[in-house]
Structure formats: C-alpha cells, structure tokens
Amino acid sequence: MSLLVVGSVAFDQIETPFGKSDKIVGGAGTYISLTSSYFTKDLGIVSVVGDDFPQSYIDLFHSKNVNTEGLEIKEGEKSFFWAGKYHNDLNSRDTLVTELNVLADFKPVVPAKLKNAEIVMLGNLSPDVQLSVIDQMETRPKLIVLDTMNFWMDIALDDLKKVISRIDVLTINDEEARQLSGEYSLVKAANKIIAMGPKVLIIKKGEHGALLFNENEVFFAPALPLEEVFDPTGAGDTFAGGFVGYLAKTNDTSFENMKRAIIYGSAMASFCVEKFGSVRIENLSETEINERVQQFVDLVQFDISL
Ligand code: AMP
C-alpha cells in the first residue's frame, strides 16, 4: 500500500545522562519516513525545511525511495529546531527549546502523486497542518494514523480534537493520554479517547512497551530490555514508522495485523534508542530487523496449560 508521511523535518539538540549532541538532524517526519522505507518503497513525505537543511539528508531520503516532492525548502529561512534534556530514567524529558521557524506558517501542499495514498501517517506537527493534509487527499485513505504531543494539547487543543475526530488510529504516550482524557487509568483514558473518533488507540509507554486498544480489546507489546539505551529521541516516531510500514507492506489494516505491526514498531524503536539521533535507523539490514523481531517473539512466548 502507498504511504504518505507528514511530520517535522528538523534540527535537534539532545542531552541525555550519557552526553550531549551537537545540532543534529531529527524531526518526526525524518524518523517515520526512514523507518517506513524498510517496509515499503511506495512512500513520500510532506514537510518543510529551511535552506540550512543538509542536502546529504535529502539524498539519504532519495536513496531510501522516499519521494520528497512534498518537502518544501524555504530559501533564506531556518528549519524547525527542538532541544530536549532527558531525566536519569530516560522515560521523561524536558523540552528546552522549540523554535518553529519554517513550521510557524507552513501551508502543506500534497503533490498530485501522493493525493491517493492508501495510508496517511500524520506525524507530530501542528493540527491545522494535519487537517489541511487530510482535506487535500483526493480519496479517503484506507487508514489515517495520527501522532501528536503535549505541546499541541497545550496550545491548539480545539484543532487537535478536530483532527482526532477524523482519523482511524491515534498514537500518544501515557502522559499525553492522561492529559487528553483527564483520566489517570489508561483503560478509562482509552475509552474516552476512542469516543472522540479514532477506532484504535496506541498508548506508548517507553521502556514499558505499548498498549493497543479498540472498543472491545486490548493488546500489549513489550519493549526489549536493552543493555544500552543511549537516546530515546525519535523512538515514538520510529515506532509509528514501523507500525505503518508493516501495515503497508502486508496490505492489511485489520486489528489482528495491527498487533503484529506494534511488535514491528517496538522492534524498530529498539534500534533507534541505541545511538544519538537517527543514526541507528539509517542503515539497517533485513537480517538485523528479522533477528530483532524474533527477540520480541522469544521474550513473550510461553506455554501454559490450564
Ligand atoms: P519523539 O521522541 O518520538 O517524541 O520525537 C522527537 C522528535 O519530535 C524530535 O526529532 C523533534 O524534532 C520533534 N519535535 C519535538 N517537538 C515538536 C513539535 N512541537 N512539533 C513537531 N515536531 C516536534
């Protein structure tokens, strides 16, 4: 299935208990499209950067078959910049800087070739940009997946609720699910959020895995206990990229297949955290991915006879 990815393409500066990065390439759209490219060759990105964005990364997108016709480059302007600092447990972080720059007045244009994409992955960006992309699709995509964060809940909740009412799957972390629903229990939160529109909700819990809910069922994918966790930035986006990539590859958007897709998402995210930025997901082999997925299968497989 064809895939359209929308999301920030950006510079990040990251501080973890293990070190501090320089300004490096990041952004939700970067992580999602690099990750999805391991599963489908029919994908494109819609985003915006300034003329400070390195050509080498645009070349990297091309080498992975990511169509960049929808990646606008604004001359004389600066790319989105985000800086964050992780706490000691790596499960929580503080945003130190958010400079929207080119994102401040971004009017996305979906290229003709991508207007009939069957899966649309709306990565972290302002809700009005996400809405505009939905409105530009010629046919209603088979699946619209949305990722967002507390930043947009704080400053654009009404628009965010509008997008949420028009999508199929929402992925957010546990803190954000609580903020959006006003419920502490994640089960109650899931019920409230599903009532806002999406048929499926994924709650990401960092090193504690991810929960997949629909109206009647809940499924759990663990996170792999890793010896080295270096930098969790982009893990949520990489998860989303693996999730939609797997659905696109297998041409199946059923809830049963989503259970497998969140295992793939978790496996891809487990690579992402092993190095600073997107480095680890830039060059993976099929064997490495298969072996990692097998580790997930081994982690949770057990026999009980009752
Ligand atoms: P994650 O760790 O998966 O939540 O994603 C981190 C990425 O999100 C970083 O690469 C940032 O560039 C990007 N990001 C952070 N804040 C925003 C925002 N307000 N809008 C869009 N992208 C953002």
XYZ file of C-alpha atoms and ligand atoms in Angstrom:
329
model
C 0.000 0.000 0.000
C 1.198 3.503 -0.702
C 2.155 5.656 2.248
C 2.173 9.408 2.796
C 4.191 10.651 5.773
C 3.729 14.116 7.243
C 5.885 15.403 10.092
C 8.611 17.772 11.140
C 11.997 17.553 9.444
C 14.239 19.372 11.799
C 17.367 20.031 13.794
C 17.548 18.671 17.329
C 19.946 19.147 20.203
C 19.740 16.415 22.766
C 21.108 15.950 26.245
C 20.948 12.550 27.932
C 22.726 11.326 31.074
C 25.344 9.900 28.672
C 26.206 13.004 26.713
C 25.110 15.977 24.684
C 24.727 16.052 20.918
C 25.555 18.937 18.576
C 22.748 20.189 16.356
C 21.766 17.040 14.523
C 19.069 16.143 12.030
C 15.834 14.935 13.601
C 12.128 15.551 13.355
C 9.154 13.241 13.419
C 8.906 13.090 9.617
C 12.575 12.109 9.356
C 12.295 9.227 11.804
C 8.982 7.976 10.392
C 9.968 8.011 6.741
C 13.433 6.497 7.277
C 11.851 3.680 9.289
C 8.916 3.039 6.925
C 11.310 2.830 3.984
C 12.455 -0.612 5.225
C 8.916 -1.904 4.574
C 7.576 -0.103 1.512
C 9.142 1.570 -1.484
C 5.944 3.464 -2.297
C 6.221 6.391 0.099
C 6.525 10.142 0.119
C 6.900 12.909 2.669
C 5.205 16.281 3.081
C 7.109 18.747 5.235
C 9.172 21.933 5.163
C 12.786 22.864 5.899
C 14.909 25.997 5.603
C 17.913 26.374 3.325
C 20.111 25.393 6.284
C 18.974 21.759 5.965
C 21.766 19.455 4.694
C 21.427 18.134 1.145
C 23.038 14.883 2.366
C 19.817 14.065 4.261
C 17.638 14.814 1.242
C 19.954 12.460 -0.689
C 19.511 9.894 2.091
C 15.705 10.115 1.682
C 16.114 9.574 -2.063
C 18.411 6.590 -1.521
C 15.583 5.055 0.546
C 12.993 5.729 -2.184
C 11.276 8.472 -0.174
C 9.566 10.845 -2.620
C 10.486 14.386 -1.495
C 8.387 16.401 -3.975
C 6.311 17.475 -0.966
C 9.352 18.553 1.086
C 9.377 22.314 0.627
C 12.709 24.120 1.001
C 12.258 27.753 2.051
C 15.125 29.954 0.893
C 16.509 32.348 3.495
C 14.649 30.659 6.365
C 15.650 28.348 9.191
C 14.498 24.770 9.806
C 12.473 23.818 12.874
C 14.707 23.446 15.944
C 13.993 21.460 19.089
C 16.196 20.902 22.141
C 15.420 18.439 24.889
C 17.004 17.062 28.038
C 16.281 13.590 29.414
C 16.000 12.782 33.095
C 18.048 9.974 34.600
C 15.426 7.278 33.962
C 15.219 8.292 30.241
C 11.442 7.878 30.385
C 10.789 11.554 30.838
C 12.318 14.653 29.308
C 12.040 18.406 29.375
C 11.695 20.423 26.207
C 14.280 23.193 26.481
C 13.695 24.961 23.166
C 11.040 24.819 20.441
C 11.785 27.223 17.579
C 9.080 26.704 14.974
C 10.880 28.784 12.285
C 9.640 27.450 8.887
C 6.889 25.499 10.644
C 5.292 28.679 12.023
C 3.349 29.457 8.841
C 3.685 26.185 6.952
C 0.976 25.583 4.345
C 1.485 21.981 3.239
C 0.948 21.090 -0.410
C 0.339 17.410 -1.111
C 1.817 16.598 -4.550
C -0.605 15.054 -7.088
C 1.230 11.707 -6.933
C 0.588 11.379 -3.193
C -3.051 12.514 -3.106
C -4.330 8.957 -3.339
C -2.009 7.382 -0.771
C -3.765 4.478 0.927
C -2.174 5.071 4.325
C -1.536 8.560 5.711
C 0.766 8.862 8.716
C 0.284 12.286 10.274
C 3.372 12.698 12.433
C 3.895 15.349 15.041
C 3.096 18.758 13.552
C 0.573 21.478 14.183
C -3.017 20.155 13.999
C -4.030 22.695 11.343
C -1.299 21.344 9.046
C -2.501 17.802 9.746
C -6.115 18.850 8.942
C -5.065 20.553 5.730
C -3.339 17.349 4.551
C -6.484 15.285 5.208
C -8.537 17.852 3.261
C -6.179 17.642 0.272
C -6.500 13.871 -0.168
C -8.475 13.013 -3.319
C -9.844 9.776 -1.915
C -10.382 8.989 1.774
C -7.249 6.977 2.710
C -7.883 3.418 3.936
C -6.106 4.356 7.140
C -5.175 7.654 8.765
C -2.803 7.406 11.727
C -2.039 10.425 13.894
C 0.777 11.082 16.311
C 0.874 14.209 18.438
C 2.298 15.523 21.695
C 1.532 17.607 24.793
C 2.895 20.756 23.088
C -0.128 20.806 20.723
C -2.549 19.835 23.513
C -1.344 22.919 25.386
C -1.629 25.434 22.555
C -4.094 24.051 19.952
C -6.468 21.655 21.707
C -9.588 22.569 19.696
C -7.886 21.984 16.336
C -6.288 18.828 17.683
C -9.711 17.466 18.686
C -10.965 18.219 15.168
C -8.166 16.121 13.619
C -8.667 13.359 16.170
C -12.324 13.112 15.118
C -11.252 12.383 11.512
C -8.616 9.688 11.947
C -8.527 5.914 12.456
C -5.571 5.364 14.791
C -4.078 7.707 17.403
C -0.631 7.101 18.912
C 0.355 9.047 22.026
C 2.329 8.350 25.183
C 0.809 7.563 28.581
C 1.244 11.081 29.976
C -0.397 12.568 26.888
C -3.291 10.064 27.063
C -3.914 11.202 30.642
C -3.705 14.882 29.664
C -6.068 14.449 26.702
C -8.681 12.435 28.601
C -8.344 13.811 32.127
C -8.289 10.205 33.383
C -5.459 8.562 35.331
C -6.439 4.983 34.480
C -5.208 4.215 30.978
C -8.209 1.969 30.369
C -10.625 4.790 31.208
C -8.450 7.182 29.181
C -8.600 4.822 26.184
C -12.401 4.613 26.358
C -12.722 8.391 26.451
C -10.250 8.926 23.613
C -11.871 6.281 21.397
C -15.170 8.102 21.941
C -13.510 11.203 20.379
C -13.263 9.473 16.986
C -10.403 7.016 16.397
C -11.279 3.315 16.243
C -7.884 2.371 17.600
C -5.614 3.947 20.210
C -1.969 3.107 20.823
C -0.510 4.243 24.133
C 3.308 4.235 24.141
C 4.937 3.648 27.496
C 8.618 3.993 26.657
C 10.702 1.200 28.138
C 7.445 -0.356 29.404
C 6.130 -1.158 25.941
C 2.921 -0.156 24.182
C -0.803 -0.846 24.527
C -3.140 -1.255 21.558
C -6.827 -0.612 22.234
C -10.004 -0.815 20.232
C -13.505 -0.582 21.617
C -13.532 -4.183 22.835
C -9.976 -5.419 23.118
C -6.542 -4.547 24.434
C -3.189 -5.978 23.322
C 0.278 -5.368 24.762
C 3.706 -5.249 23.111
C 6.714 -5.141 25.412
C 9.820 -3.067 24.848
C 13.004 -5.085 24.560
C 15.171 -4.871 27.683
C 18.313 -3.375 26.130
C 21.799 -3.273 27.554
C 22.496 0.128 26.004
C 19.864 2.843 25.834
C 21.596 5.961 24.656
C 18.990 8.406 23.352
C 15.215 7.854 23.243
C 14.584 10.811 20.892
C 12.512 9.726 17.938
C 11.616 6.358 19.458
C 7.899 7.219 19.272
C 8.175 8.281 15.634
C 10.280 5.263 14.752
C 7.618 3.108 16.397
C 4.981 4.806 14.233
C 7.143 4.319 11.124
C 7.497 0.598 11.805
C 3.763 0.323 12.553
C 2.516 1.951 9.345
C 5.366 0.475 7.277
C 4.407 -3.044 8.288
C 0.690 -2.407 7.587
C 1.596 -1.010 4.150
C 3.886 -3.940 3.348
C 1.328 -6.569 4.354
C -1.604 -4.723 2.767
C -3.754 -5.420 5.801
C -5.140 -2.836 8.236
C -7.131 -5.233 10.434
C -6.834 -5.093 14.234
C -5.209 -8.557 14.189
C -2.494 -7.295 11.863
C -2.052 -4.164 13.982
C -0.985 -6.499 16.808
C 1.921 -7.680 14.626
C 2.538 -4.106 13.460
C 3.103 -2.824 17.013
C 5.687 -5.566 17.511
C 7.471 -4.293 14.379
C 7.108 -0.730 15.671
C 8.634 -1.732 19.007
C 11.468 -3.598 17.281
C 12.348 -0.585 15.122
C 12.163 1.748 18.147
C 14.579 -0.531 19.999
C 17.213 0.207 17.331
C 16.548 3.940 17.412
C 17.455 4.361 21.096
C 20.846 2.662 20.749
C 22.573 5.749 19.264
C 22.118 9.512 19.226
C 19.565 10.815 16.721
C 18.548 8.802 13.681
C 21.996 7.247 13.066
C 21.000 3.731 14.049
C 17.972 3.600 11.751
C 19.796 4.940 8.726
C 21.468 1.650 7.824
C 19.718 -1.485 8.991
C 19.736 -4.815 7.194
C 16.732 -7.066 6.722
C 18.503 -9.751 8.765
C 19.039 -7.360 11.683
C 15.345 -6.395 11.642
C 14.197 -10.027 11.456
C 16.512 -11.057 14.295
C 15.230 -8.201 16.454
C 11.593 -9.149 15.822
C 12.461 -12.746 16.730
C 13.860 -11.477 20.065
C 10.434 -9.947 20.758
C 8.710 -13.204 19.937
C 11.089 -15.110 22.244
C 10.633 -12.528 25.010
C 6.918 -13.112 25.441
C 6.333 -16.651 24.220
C 5.356 -19.130 26.909
C 3.279 -22.267 27.271
C 0.678 -22.618 29.954
C -1.772 -25.473 30.032
C -4.871 -24.843 32.135
P 9.733 11.579 19.888
O 10.976 11.364 20.691
O 9.312 10.379 19.107
O 8.633 12.196 20.665
O 10.089 12.653 18.763
C 11.114 13.564 18.874
C 11.142 14.417 17.607
O 9.989 15.259 17.573
C 12.350 15.305 17.554
O 13.178 14.892 16.495
C 11.806 16.715 17.337
O 12.424 17.388 16.268
C 10.347 16.518 17.035
N 9.513 17.507 17.725
C 9.617 17.949 19.009
N 8.672 18.876 19.284
C 7.945 19.029 18.138
C 6.825 19.836 17.772
N 6.262 20.694 18.635
N 6.333 19.728 16.505
C 6.890 18.878 15.634
N 7.948 18.081 15.909
C 8.475 18.147 17.142
